[in-house]
């Protein structure tokens, strides 16, 4: 017996060791109902490869990591790579923050290794060619005209090997707003996954339905990470993400309710056997956390001091916080957290599936209107089936988020007969539109005509008390002549001076304008940035095939750090999965990158049949000019007496007369002959 | 009267001035305008060494081999040398043929009593090692050791070629017979004249020759290779196949690949899941089998995922296929219908496929797939023997007339095989680079608006230099030098041929160019020519007047 036990212990020890040294693959899906009724689905597939990142020779034997991509990044000495292919616009003011922000079109930014073989620019152009073949995207249109090296906006997301990690000389960034994403990009992207689309969460991918969505974003993110907490060795992490925003109404049935079968046309059939985690998360925070609604709807209602509430009349409890009797703005807010904490306490006592409405019954009350109001609001908004296993919460110090978790691996084990997992979501009542997030931005074109124009951005900082520092980065193609002196940054009529500013002027046909600055937005304000430009005549060969469509200006990138933002579920810097543990600690500040919408401008477009006509016209003008000069220099024009010389007309007339005379004489002769006869 | 004379004079001088003006304009046009236009619109064409490229068409390759014969028997070395040389000369082709073999024969007498006793009663393999230790082989020297004693049994083998650069023979009293055996061994096995000249004429296309099946197994004229191992695990739901490829490559493949210095070889591996062959195997009792005709169809469904496009070199794929559990065990059938022993097949120029049957030992109802490791030794042995074919090593055919045993191992390359492969590859490289250069020169001569950059010129010159270097190395018998120089030649010539700048102006034809010029040139040139004509007429009239006056 003892021997067996030892054996088991040993084997389990061995297993854990082998798990630590082996490559890992995780698949995760987050579903979030948005306040507009849309559904946001974010797939994240991460592959961790325990390879010596700094040794190019180590990149030859592949297991879970895709070989085709590994060879490319090795060939071009890539340290970190971020590629997104996106269609559709993400309105932050309505939808909050996505897990990974991406601009419409294509964005690629890459950090190269320091001990690079050729020059960074050579590797960059080689890499774009290789990636365009790999992902069937027109990345080969990335050239020096679209490439920049921003100094502040982009930082390494993984481990930085060199001490001088703030140096942006190894960074290249480019965005192609014109690029369209389609199934031809999805197929090679799927090929990089170890299970392809044969098993796991990818079985949901139905190309027909994946592209009839409001927002579609494919991403590939590669970074070196620490293999263990002490960071003695490094690994390579490849995160492939796919973000979708569905409109459930368009999927048939006029309701906003949704299920996997409705959105994707199928259910999850199995977990990828190679995946270490295979989980689906559904954001159910709105079912629990009601402060936004209370703030608007129950404002002004009086909350009784020392009020006692109970759950199903079983155990009466006191509201622990006694700070305020009035629900006014932020002060109410503190009070409400205490109530939430009480709910949590109850929930841990009574199991997880207890919903808020059934628990909270006011026992005694000085002012019953508050609790009626609370009750009315706290009835659950929606139901979710099937039963979910665990509720994880990502906590910041003031907010909680609640996710229903489905472990697909366990699900298939527990339901061996009907393995398919179809998560169904039903609204009980229509959700109110949510509040816009703390910070968001918009951008417009201004001006009219074909000569001049301007671009205006509005940056909204909705925080009531705190100013916000943001880095604004934008590029303009060389054919818009940007005038830096026209740059105005105003907030509430007051000028704001940028704290740091980097500006690189363009070079015609070789370099774009890039403008990057750090500004501080005052609290609760809208800041307006505007800049003017002149449009340029392009050469006729420089116009794209569909010239009248116009030219895209890629989106501006705004980076900032937010304290405790709402609706934010981002990947953690330390972990390669979205949720590394059930309870995650409060992170004080979250880095957020926003992309504004892209702009389309029209440039003066020539008639493309013109070149030959122009050549002919100019040649003729030159020839006429030359001819007259030549005549002037080689001839003398003198006044001639009209009697002496008849001029060309006279000569001509004379000739005519002679001819006439000849003809008539002949005729006359003929008639004479006749007469004679 | 004086008045009219004056005006006549005035008119005369003015005509003179006019004529001079038009003449000078004309001359400016001809002397400055036309050369300026010509020079600014012509394409840049660096001057290539056309005559030297022309000479490549009649390039003759002479390769020398140094043959050492060591006599441990009582023969007379001088007579032996004469006999061998005579025999070699009589059977060698004409010295003016395209590929010509030349031999430098030396015969040493090593007849000593001590050795004689040592040499008796040892097996071929022991003797092989013994001689290698006693007379360490010099590069590019092939040695024949003639034993002091004769073959013990009359019917057995006369000679043996082992792992090194030498051949061991039994003695024979008949000197002519011994010389004949040595010459035969040289000509058809060690140097293999026929194959060498065949490789050159096939590459240079000077004579029409057809490829044989055996010849097509290896890719022609490549200077590098990607060797790619793929484990296709078709059923990860129940079995997770795993392999320790890295140590296996280090142990088996690396010592093998060192012997191909003319190729730049990279090795990589990957594991693919859920890829299947998409052919349903047929059932045969407990096991399943794939008929011979179905084997080619195995490759296509897998191939889409094998590719990697990062290297310019061709890839050799070696695929280990772990079949679906419901079709396990799976076997291949040979052409004749029997079960394949290795359970593997080779696809010429592409690589090899091996079916590796893994049987799940735990019950299928268990949750997670079972992890099973592969035994790499048999796998690598099969792939090594396939690789040997795919790299162009020719199997030794039995030669009529001599009884000779050649010790060849499927998984390793002996020194003489390596030398013979290098000789073949040198020929192939040389032939290909000459034909690339000549067709480049032809093409550039034919199409006049192709750009020739200095870069192309450099490459062409480098290729020419390397060709001469390689041929001189061949004449000296330096094989390694020859093959490396030939590799340089083929690289440079291909780089010149496929340079993208060549195509830059190809699609701008002459007629369009003139259509654009005509609106400018016609209106300008007409008045210039007319006034020139006028000026010439005036000049002639002047001359006539002068003549009249003189008269």
PDB file of C-alpha atoms in Angstrom, chain B residues 9 59-60 90 95 207 238 259 266 274 280 284 316 335 360 395 403 435 440 463 469 471 484 499 511 518 525:
ATOM      1  CA  UNK B   9      24.647  93.332-101.364  1.00  0.00           C
ATOM      2  CA  UNK B  59      33.548  24.454 -71.912  1.00  0.00           C
ATOM      3  CA  UNK B  60      35.428  21.285 -71.384  1.00  0.00           C
ATOM      4  CA  UNK B  90      42.479   2.173 -73.672  1.00  0.00           C
ATOM      5  CA  UNK B  95      40.354  13.584 -74.699  1.00  0.00           C
ATOM      6  CA  UNK B 207      23.201  16.718 -75.592  1.00  0.00           C
ATOM      7  CA  UNK B 238      -7.770   9.704 -27.666  1.00  0.00           C
ATOM      8  CA  UNK B 259      29.016  14.812 -44.874  1.00  0.00           C
ATOM      9  CA  UNK B 266      18.500  23.527 -41.835  1.00  0.00           C
ATOM     10  CA  UNK B 274      -6.234  16.804 -36.350  1.00  0.00           C
ATOM     11  CA  UNK B 280     -10.480   5.371 -45.777  1.00  0.00           C
ATOM     12  CA  UNK B 284      -8.016  -6.900 -43.463  1.00  0.00           C
ATOM     13  CA  UNK B 316      12.252  17.812 -47.845  1.00  0.00           C
ATOM     14  CA  UNK B 335       3.294  -2.594 -55.365  1.00  0.00           C
ATOM     15  CA  UNK B 360      -4.161   3.201 -26.760  1.00  0.00           C
ATOM     16  CA  UNK B 395      23.209   2.939 -55.321  1.00  0.00           C
ATOM     17  CA  UNK B 403      33.586  -9.862 -58.063  1.00  0.00           C
ATOM     18  CA  UNK B 435      23.494  27.226 -68.996  1.00  0.00           C
ATOM     19  CA  UNK B 440      21.021  35.223 -69.529  1.00  0.00           C
ATOM     20  CA  UNK B 463      30.082  33.294 -61.505  1.00  0.00           C
ATOM     21  CA  UNK B 469      38.176  28.187 -60.211  1.00  0.00           C
ATOM     22  CA  UNK B 471      37.396  23.599 -63.264  1.00  0.00           C
ATOM     23  CA  UNK B 484      32.415  24.838 -53.173  1.00  0.00           C
ATOM     24  CA  UNK B 499      17.472  39.823 -60.366  1.00  0.00           C
ATOM     25  CA  UNK B 511       6.222  51.892 -80.433  1.00  0.00           C
ATOM     26  CA  UNK B 518       6.271  62.299 -82.271  1.00  0.00           C
ATOM     27  CA  UNK B 525      12.405  68.851 -86.684  1.00  0.00           C
TER      28      UNK B 525
END
